[in-house]
């Protein structure tokens, strides 16, 4: 059940009719996710986004969809084979009905992708970036490619033929193949005539009964081939191989060439066979991962329509149906788009990409003093990627060298391939500190990376544990235990996102650091319970799933319902990646009916539909898909005031997070930090450039539609980037700090011209995938930003449930916030 999200409703086959009790305010999660990916694709058509960034968004759409088929469609395919009727608890659909709806929806999305890709490339051509397909090769380019193919491609090819002696090969998941429809073998006479010779020998040049040839794309060859021509012209490797297929299969008549790609189910059951004797769990995971590439196909893509014979052969061999075939003129692998900018000069590239952006050093911390000394004096909250993770990495570096530090404990779900954070933990172990690292080896598509890092940690002397058998450990917690003058001190860090320096530059997350004793004791108990596989609800301050978070949310919603029914102010606000849990959705609908204003800022899936008469009139669902991936999880209970509670969490409002994972939620009690979180939420809710609202029919408002007539569009992410830069120029500590030891932060690496796609985002990817964290890359900021004149004029505070559609109030709110942040 690793990716089934929640236990489905199961009805035995006792009657012909299936009992489907469906609420009118709920929708299917898979179809909602496809609507999210469509919003990603629409960033590729936004004229305010630079052209290469638009192309990257189309690539993100592709990679998201790839992972969706591998995981979600693969999971439904498995469920469809179960003999019982398995019903989706939100939509009442069986697995087969969901699959049919998914394939139908995807057949609608492919033409939109084609149109967006075509439009962007036409505009890029005018900007000097020319994607050249075979029908547009000039004579000069054909001559160049002929020589290039002979020297740089042909030596690395491994063509195959398919006949009775050469059975149909295994097609790798996600790999591209040039498929060639072959005719009869060319005999020696035909070959000699073709060569202009008169050799009359009649000898077969090829094997009998061959119909197809396959050529895998060689990994050793460059995918993007620069061509002669004006500006930067390029061709793709798969097209070049297809053009010269006659050279590869020169003993046959080549009738037709095409490009294909198979997507396979990748939803592995990581518990399968783990009762068998094995060296350890890490070895078990290595064996499981080897199975991923050979699971059942769920999709076949081709660059052109397949001939009847080829289609029949492929569909039979792959056991696929007609609706599982997608024909598209868009390249079947769009990962190459991320490197195109590196082929351009700075002057040509600048207008085609976002302005460079690097996270700033946190304005609340003095980089001239030890971070540890500062966090021992006050609670700190870092806001990624506007603020850099370097401060936390430096804290670990100091802990590794501090003689008073006894231990460092941390959970590791996703790490960067090259990680300074990991190196500091290893250095701490080598310095004699006790380092306990809980690795989640089942983090989808990061399994191999986590296996490698866990081996390195173990070799360095760290105590490596793997968490629960039945629950993924998705919590983000680090506890540094230190011997202070008055006893043990705990420095606890809690995060809404992973300890991954790469994604911390792309994902919006909060990182909270505290010396609160109760939280520190809870953290110590947490790691002890993880080592013992003990799920408990005995924590003092932290709320830990699977036993506490969901029940706490339901209880707090009930409390707001009670307030509303007595006429007292109430409110609910959640910022999350997805909302899929039926119980939470039903409770939100109940709150809405009681008059509680509910605002849901949901990046991806929303199974709750707002505005349904009699159910969700007081629910507002909005979404931001922009340059950065919105990833933080925030729970707000109550109207603004002293009783309002603000929690941060690693858990989305999904059944898998709250019932099948170990997650942590924690309160923000410091008034200063609580206000920081609330200000961040209000900035997001005032976005008029990227914020879109979910409508009762399941669609979203168009980009920019929430802006008032004549009002400049406000991009919250662009604003926060600029605000972080402004705060870095006048940090909070500058007028307060006394001279101290000079501790310079490690230099932030220079941003690459073109970032690689982030992992799936869980593929938390590609870019905790879109399936776990969807695969997402940052989206471009608009060409211009609204200019806001700073004044000191105060305005009324906005309640969490307020729609805030009045333009003057919006502007005044932002003015007030700017003035406050800048100390005016």
Short mmCIF file of C-alpha atoms in Angstrom, two decimals, residues 381-773:
data_model
loop_
_atom_site.label_atom_id
_atom_site.label_comp_id
_atom_site.label_asym_id
_atom_site.label_seq_id
_atom_site.Cartn_x
_atom_site.Cartn_y
_atom_site.Cartn_z
CA UNK A 381 13.13 30.49 11.80
CA UNK A 382 14.72 30.26 8.36
CA UNK A 383 12.61 30.67 5.23
CA UNK A 384 13.96 28.67 2.28
CA UNK A 385 14.89 29.40 -0.45
CA UNK A 386 14.75 33.10 0.30
CA UNK A 387 17.22 32.44 3.11
CA UNK A 388 20.10 30.04 2.78
CA UNK A 389 20.47 26.63 4.40
CA UNK A 390 24.12 27.57 5.00
CA UNK A 391 23.30 28.81 8.50
CA UNK A 392 22.03 25.37 9.55
CA UNK A 393 24.98 23.64 7.88
CA UNK A 394 27.30 25.97 9.81
CA UNK A 395 25.47 25.06 13.03
CA UNK A 396 26.23 21.38 12.35
CA UNK A 397 29.87 22.27 11.61
CA UNK A 398 30.11 24.06 14.95
CA UNK A 399 28.44 21.13 16.72
CA UNK A 400 30.94 18.73 15.18
CA UNK A 401 33.79 20.76 16.68
CA UNK A 402 32.20 21.83 20.00
CA UNK A 403 33.69 19.77 22.89
CA UNK A 404 30.45 20.19 24.86
CA UNK A 405 28.29 18.54 22.18
CA UNK A 406 27.51 14.94 23.07
CA UNK A 407 25.35 13.78 20.18
CA UNK A 408 23.62 14.74 16.94
CA UNK A 409 20.52 12.87 15.85
CA UNK A 410 18.81 13.43 12.50
CA UNK A 411 16.25 11.94 10.10
CA UNK A 412 17.30 11.83 6.44
CA UNK A 413 14.63 11.36 3.79
CA UNK A 414 16.22 12.98 0.74
CA UNK A 415 19.83 14.15 0.51
CA UNK A 416 21.56 15.91 -2.32
CA UNK A 417 24.01 13.75 -4.25
CA UNK A 418 26.75 16.15 -3.16
CA UNK A 419 25.86 17.29 0.36
CA UNK A 420 27.88 19.53 2.67
CA UNK A 421 25.31 18.83 5.38
CA UNK A 422 26.00 15.11 5.16
CA UNK A 423 29.75 15.73 5.20
CA UNK A 424 29.44 17.76 8.41
CA UNK A 425 27.56 14.91 10.08
CA UNK A 426 30.23 12.45 8.96
CA UNK A 427 32.92 14.82 10.28
CA UNK A 428 31.12 14.94 13.63
CA UNK A 429 31.23 11.15 13.88
CA UNK A 430 34.89 11.15 12.95
CA UNK A 431 35.45 13.74 15.71
CA UNK A 432 34.04 11.28 18.23
CA UNK A 433 30.50 12.62 18.50
CA UNK A 434 27.60 10.21 18.70
CA UNK A 435 25.77 10.64 15.40
CA UNK A 436 22.48 8.79 14.94
CA UNK A 437 21.14 8.98 11.38
CA UNK A 438 17.75 7.57 10.50
CA UNK A 439 17.71 6.90 6.76
CA UNK A 440 14.43 6.29 4.96
CA UNK A 441 15.53 3.90 2.24
CA UNK A 442 12.03 3.86 0.75
CA UNK A 443 12.03 7.53 -0.34
CA UNK A 444 10.74 6.97 -3.87
CA UNK A 445 13.35 7.43 -6.62
CA UNK A 446 15.94 8.41 -3.99
CA UNK A 447 16.40 4.85 -2.75
CA UNK A 448 19.78 4.29 -4.40
CA UNK A 449 21.16 7.64 -3.25
CA UNK A 450 20.05 6.96 0.32
CA UNK A 451 21.57 3.49 0.23
CA UNK A 452 24.91 4.94 -0.84
CA UNK A 453 24.86 7.67 1.79
CA UNK A 454 23.84 5.25 4.55
CA UNK A 455 26.84 3.09 3.71
CA UNK A 456 29.15 6.11 3.93
CA UNK A 457 27.64 7.13 7.28
CA UNK A 458 28.09 3.65 8.67
CA UNK A 459 31.69 3.47 7.50
CA UNK A 460 32.36 6.81 9.26
CA UNK A 461 31.13 5.41 12.57
CA UNK A 462 27.58 6.80 12.61
CA UNK A 463 24.78 4.76 14.09
CA UNK A 464 22.49 4.14 11.10
CA UNK A 465 18.90 3.02 11.58
CA UNK A 466 16.11 2.53 9.03
CA UNK A 467 12.95 3.33 10.95
CA UNK A 468 9.68 1.42 10.90
CA UNK A 469 8.71 -1.62 8.88
CA UNK A 470 5.14 -0.38 8.36
CA UNK A 471 5.62 3.40 8.26
CA UNK A 472 7.87 5.61 6.17
CA UNK A 473 9.69 8.12 8.36
CA UNK A 474 9.01 11.42 6.59
CA UNK A 475 9.74 13.68 9.57
CA UNK A 476 12.45 16.32 9.32
CA UNK A 477 14.07 16.66 12.74
CA UNK A 478 17.57 17.15 14.09
CA UNK A 479 18.51 17.23 17.77
CA UNK A 480 21.90 18.40 19.04
CA UNK A 481 22.49 17.44 22.70
CA UNK A 482 25.02 19.55 24.55
CA UNK A 483 26.40 19.50 28.09
CA UNK A 484 25.75 23.00 29.44
CA UNK A 485 26.66 24.57 32.76
CA UNK A 486 23.21 23.82 34.18
CA UNK A 487 22.77 20.38 32.67
CA UNK A 488 21.85 19.08 29.24
CA UNK A 489 20.91 21.54 26.52
CA UNK A 490 18.92 20.57 23.46
CA UNK A 491 19.13 22.44 20.17
CA UNK A 492 16.28 21.07 18.07
CA UNK A 493 15.71 21.84 14.41
CA UNK A 494 12.37 20.99 12.80
CA UNK A 495 11.65 21.47 9.11
CA UNK A 496 8.78 21.35 6.66
CA UNK A 497 11.21 20.14 3.96
CA UNK A 498 14.17 17.85 3.45
CA UNK A 499 17.83 18.30 4.36
CA UNK A 500 18.71 18.70 0.71
CA UNK A 501 20.83 21.71 -0.26
CA UNK A 502 19.74 21.45 -3.89
CA UNK A 503 15.98 21.48 -3.32
CA UNK A 504 16.40 24.09 -0.57
CA UNK A 505 17.26 26.48 -3.40
CA UNK A 506 14.02 25.62 -5.22
CA UNK A 507 11.38 24.67 -2.62
CA UNK A 508 9.70 27.07 -0.19
CA UNK A 509 10.09 25.66 3.32
CA UNK A 510 10.50 26.71 6.94
CA UNK A 511 13.33 25.57 9.21
CA UNK A 512 12.70 26.17 12.92
CA UNK A 513 15.52 26.06 15.51
CA UNK A 514 14.78 26.13 19.24
CA UNK A 515 16.28 25.32 22.63
CA UNK A 516 12.85 24.74 24.20
CA UNK A 517 13.38 22.02 26.80
CA UNK A 518 10.05 20.29 26.23
CA UNK A 519 10.66 20.08 22.49
CA UNK A 520 14.21 18.84 23.13
CA UNK A 521 12.96 16.10 25.44
CA UNK A 522 10.31 15.18 22.88
CA UNK A 523 13.02 15.02 20.20
CA UNK A 524 15.13 12.70 22.37
CA UNK A 525 12.10 10.48 22.97
CA UNK A 526 11.31 10.54 19.25
CA UNK A 527 14.68 9.12 18.25
CA UNK A 528 14.50 6.51 21.00
CA UNK A 529 11.07 5.45 19.75
CA UNK A 530 12.34 5.31 16.16
CA UNK A 531 15.15 2.97 17.15
CA UNK A 532 12.62 0.71 18.91
CA UNK A 533 9.91 1.02 16.21
CA UNK A 534 7.57 2.36 18.85
CA UNK A 535 4.63 4.46 17.65
CA UNK A 536 3.38 6.45 20.63
CA UNK A 537 1.31 9.52 21.49
CA UNK A 538 3.12 10.48 24.68
CA UNK A 539 4.96 13.57 23.39
CA UNK A 540 4.60 16.80 25.40
CA UNK A 541 4.68 19.45 22.67
CA UNK A 542 5.25 17.76 19.33
CA UNK A 543 2.40 16.09 17.47
CA UNK A 544 3.65 12.90 15.81
CA UNK A 545 1.84 10.82 13.20
CA UNK A 546 0.50 8.21 12.80
CA UNK A 547 -1.23 8.63 16.16
CA UNK A 548 -1.47 12.36 16.86
CA UNK A 549 -1.53 14.76 13.90
CA UNK A 550 -4.78 13.77 12.23
CA UNK A 551 -6.70 13.57 15.50
CA UNK A 552 -5.33 16.94 16.61
CA UNK A 553 -6.42 18.57 13.34
CA UNK A 554 -9.91 17.09 13.65
CA UNK A 555 -10.16 18.23 17.28
CA UNK A 556 -9.08 21.76 16.42
CA UNK A 557 -11.56 21.98 13.56
CA UNK A 558 -14.26 20.86 16.02
CA UNK A 559 -13.16 23.65 18.37
CA UNK A 560 -13.60 26.23 15.59
CA UNK A 561 -17.01 24.79 14.75
CA UNK A 562 -18.04 25.22 18.39
CA UNK A 563 -16.88 28.85 18.36
CA UNK A 564 -18.76 29.63 15.15
CA UNK A 565 -21.97 28.09 16.45
CA UNK A 566 -21.85 30.38 19.49
CA UNK A 567 -21.25 33.44 17.33
CA UNK A 568 -17.57 33.88 18.26
CA UNK A 569 -14.80 34.61 15.74
CA UNK A 570 -13.38 31.51 14.10
CA UNK A 571 -11.17 30.60 11.20
CA UNK A 572 -9.11 27.86 9.59
CA UNK A 573 -6.22 28.07 7.19
CA UNK A 574 -4.02 25.30 5.78
CA UNK A 575 -1.09 25.55 3.42
CA UNK A 576 -0.28 22.14 2.05
CA UNK A 577 0.81 20.30 -1.06
CA UNK A 578 -2.32 18.15 -1.25
CA UNK A 579 -5.66 17.56 0.45
CA UNK A 580 -6.92 14.00 0.00
CA UNK A 581 -7.96 12.65 3.41
CA UNK A 582 -11.70 12.01 3.47
CA UNK A 583 -12.15 12.55 7.22
CA UNK A 584 -10.40 15.91 7.13
CA UNK A 585 -12.41 16.94 4.06
CA UNK A 586 -15.69 15.96 5.73
CA UNK A 587 -14.71 17.91 8.83
CA UNK A 588 -13.84 20.99 6.76
CA UNK A 589 -17.25 20.76 5.07
CA UNK A 590 -18.86 20.58 8.50
CA UNK A 591 -16.91 23.67 9.55
CA UNK A 592 -18.03 25.48 6.43
CA UNK A 593 -21.65 24.66 7.16
CA UNK A 594 -21.18 26.06 10.67
CA UNK A 595 -19.92 29.33 9.19
CA UNK A 596 -16.19 28.88 9.82
CA UNK A 597 -14.17 30.65 7.07
CA UNK A 598 -11.73 28.07 5.67
CA UNK A 599 -8.84 29.03 3.40
CA UNK A 600 -6.80 26.23 1.79
CA UNK A 601 -3.61 27.13 -0.05
CA UNK A 602 -3.02 23.86 -1.92
CA UNK A 603 -0.29 23.55 -4.53
CA UNK A 604 -1.35 20.23 -6.02
CA UNK A 605 -4.26 17.87 -5.38
CA UNK A 606 -7.44 19.14 -3.81
CA UNK A 607 -10.10 16.48 -3.36
CA UNK A 608 -12.34 19.04 -1.67
CA UNK A 609 -14.30 21.24 -4.07
CA UNK A 610 -15.27 24.69 -2.72
CA UNK A 611 -18.50 26.55 -3.29
CA UNK A 612 -20.77 23.50 -3.26
CA UNK A 613 -24.18 24.70 -2.06
CA UNK A 614 -25.04 23.44 1.39
CA UNK A 615 -21.57 22.03 1.98
CA UNK A 616 -18.52 24.16 1.17
CA UNK A 617 -19.72 27.74 0.62
CA UNK A 618 -17.22 29.01 3.21
CA UNK A 619 -14.27 27.08 1.80
CA UNK A 620 -11.79 28.83 -0.48
CA UNK A 621 -9.14 26.76 -2.28
CA UNK A 622 -6.28 28.55 -4.03
CA UNK A 623 -3.02 27.40 -5.60
CA UNK A 624 0.32 28.92 -6.56
CA UNK A 625 2.46 27.40 -9.30
CA UNK A 626 5.38 29.70 -9.87
CA UNK A 627 9.12 30.04 -10.16
CA UNK A 628 9.60 28.19 -6.84
CA UNK A 629 7.85 25.07 -5.67
CA UNK A 630 5.52 25.85 -2.76
CA UNK A 631 6.32 23.08 -0.29
CA UNK A 632 5.82 24.26 3.30
CA UNK A 633 2.99 22.84 5.40
CA UNK A 634 1.23 25.26 7.77
CA UNK A 635 -1.86 24.75 9.95
CA UNK A 636 -3.65 27.78 11.42
CA UNK A 637 -6.51 27.33 13.89
CA UNK A 638 -8.61 30.31 14.93
CA UNK A 639 -9.24 33.91 13.97
CA UNK A 640 -6.47 36.42 14.49
CA UNK A 641 -5.80 37.09 18.14
CA UNK A 642 -3.99 35.69 21.18
CA UNK A 643 -5.78 32.33 20.93
CA UNK A 644 -4.83 31.71 17.31
CA UNK A 645 -2.63 28.62 16.97
CA UNK A 646 0.02 28.27 14.26
CA UNK A 647 1.62 24.90 13.55
CA UNK A 648 4.28 23.92 11.04
CA UNK A 649 4.53 20.34 9.86
CA UNK A 650 6.15 17.84 7.54
CA UNK A 651 2.71 16.31 6.83
CA UNK A 652 0.29 17.10 4.04
CA UNK A 653 -3.44 16.60 4.59
CA UNK A 654 -3.21 13.16 3.02
CA UNK A 655 -4.11 9.83 4.53
CA UNK A 656 -0.71 8.41 3.66
CA UNK A 657 1.02 11.20 5.60
CA UNK A 658 -1.17 11.09 8.67
CA UNK A 659 -1.76 7.33 8.95
CA UNK A 660 1.04 5.55 7.07
CA UNK A 661 4.03 7.77 7.87
CA UNK A 662 5.91 9.10 10.85
CA UNK A 663 5.44 12.87 10.57
CA UNK A 664 5.89 15.77 12.98
CA UNK A 665 3.87 18.94 13.58
CA UNK A 666 4.95 21.57 16.08
CA UNK A 667 3.53 24.85 17.42
CA UNK A 668 5.07 28.27 16.84
CA UNK A 669 4.70 29.97 20.21
CA UNK A 670 7.04 32.96 19.83
CA UNK A 671 4.84 35.92 18.82
CA UNK A 672 7.54 37.28 16.52
CA UNK A 673 7.90 34.04 14.59
CA UNK A 674 4.16 33.41 14.55
CA UNK A 675 3.70 36.80 12.88
CA UNK A 676 6.42 35.91 10.36
CA UNK A 677 4.46 32.82 9.32
CA UNK A 678 1.17 34.71 9.13
CA UNK A 679 2.73 37.52 7.08
CA UNK A 680 4.11 34.92 4.69
CA UNK A 681 0.65 33.39 4.26
CA UNK A 682 -0.93 36.77 3.60
CA UNK A 683 1.70 37.60 1.00
CA UNK A 684 0.89 34.33 -0.76
CA UNK A 685 -2.85 34.98 -0.61
CA UNK A 686 -2.40 38.44 -2.13
CA UNK A 687 -0.61 37.07 -5.19
CA UNK A 688 -2.42 38.13 -8.37
CA UNK A 689 0.18 36.86 -10.88
CA UNK A 690 0.41 33.15 -9.97
CA UNK A 691 -2.41 32.56 -7.48
CA UNK A 692 -5.42 30.79 -8.98
CA UNK A 693 -8.70 29.85 -7.36
CA UNK A 694 -10.44 26.48 -7.57
CA UNK A 695 -14.00 26.83 -8.84
CA UNK A 696 -17.00 24.63 -8.01
CA UNK A 697 -16.76 22.88 -11.40
CA UNK A 698 -13.23 21.66 -10.62
CA UNK A 699 -11.44 24.13 -12.90
CA UNK A 700 -9.19 27.02 -11.85
CA UNK A 701 -9.33 30.70 -12.65
CA UNK A 702 -7.00 31.83 -15.42
CA UNK A 703 -3.57 33.27 -14.71
CA UNK A 704 -3.85 36.89 -13.64
CA UNK A 705 -7.63 36.78 -13.32
CA UNK A 706 -7.53 37.65 -9.61
CA UNK A 707 -5.92 41.03 -10.31
CA UNK A 708 -8.20 44.02 -10.19
CA UNK A 709 -8.77 45.90 -13.51
CA UNK A 710 -5.86 48.25 -14.11
CA UNK A 711 -3.93 46.79 -11.17
CA UNK A 712 -0.33 45.63 -11.68
CA UNK A 713 0.01 41.91 -11.08
CA UNK A 714 1.68 41.01 -7.79
CA UNK A 715 3.99 37.96 -7.78
CA UNK A 716 4.46 36.82 -4.18
CA UNK A 717 7.59 34.80 -4.89
CA UNK A 718 9.25 37.62 -6.82
CA UNK A 719 8.36 39.97 -3.96
CA UNK A 720 9.84 37.64 -1.33
CA UNK A 721 13.04 37.22 -3.36
CA UNK A 722 13.46 40.99 -3.54
CA UNK A 723 12.54 41.39 0.13
CA UNK A 724 15.18 38.82 1.16
CA UNK A 725 17.76 40.81 -0.79
CA UNK A 726 16.68 44.03 0.91
CA UNK A 727 16.81 42.48 4.37
CA UNK A 728 20.24 41.01 3.68
CA UNK A 729 21.50 44.52 2.97
CA UNK A 730 20.28 45.73 6.37
CA UNK A 731 20.23 42.64 8.64
CA UNK A 732 18.46 42.71 11.99
CA UNK A 733 21.64 41.98 13.93
CA UNK A 734 23.62 44.91 12.48
CA UNK A 735 22.44 47.49 15.03
CA UNK A 736 22.21 45.02 17.92
CA UNK A 737 25.20 42.74 17.77
CA UNK A 738 28.32 43.33 19.77
CA UNK A 739 31.68 42.53 18.20
CA UNK A 740 32.39 38.84 18.43
CA UNK A 741 34.59 36.17 16.92
CA UNK A 742 34.71 36.37 13.14
CA UNK A 743 33.03 33.27 11.69
CA UNK A 744 32.46 33.63 7.98
CA UNK A 745 29.84 31.39 6.35
CA UNK A 746 30.95 28.97 3.70
CA UNK A 747 30.55 30.61 0.32
CA UNK A 748 27.30 29.87 -1.46
CA UNK A 749 28.07 28.07 -4.74
CA UNK A 750 27.53 30.08 -7.87
CA UNK A 751 24.18 29.32 -9.51
CA UNK A 752 24.45 27.25 -12.65
CA UNK A 753 23.28 28.77 -15.87
CA UNK A 754 20.65 26.06 -16.14
CA UNK A 755 19.67 23.93 -13.12
CA UNK A 756 19.01 20.25 -13.61
CA UNK A 757 15.48 19.02 -12.98
CA UNK A 758 14.73 18.46 -9.32
CA UNK A 759 13.94 14.93 -8.14
CA UNK A 760 10.53 13.70 -7.89
CA UNK A 761 9.27 15.81 -6.18
CA UNK A 762 8.03 12.91 -3.27
CA UNK A 763 9.85 12.73 -8.48
CA UNK A 764 8.65 14.78 -2.53
CA UNK A 765 10.69 15.37 -9.29
CA UNK A 766 11.43 14.87 -9.98
CA UNK A 767 12.10 17.88 -9.26
CA UNK A 768 8.85 14.60 -2.60
CA UNK A 769 7.69 14.15 -6.36
CA UNK A 770 4.40 15.17 -7.56
CA UNK A 771 3.36 12.00 -6.40
CA UNK A 772 5.07 12.35 -3.08
CA UNK A 773 6.60 15.63 -3.67
#
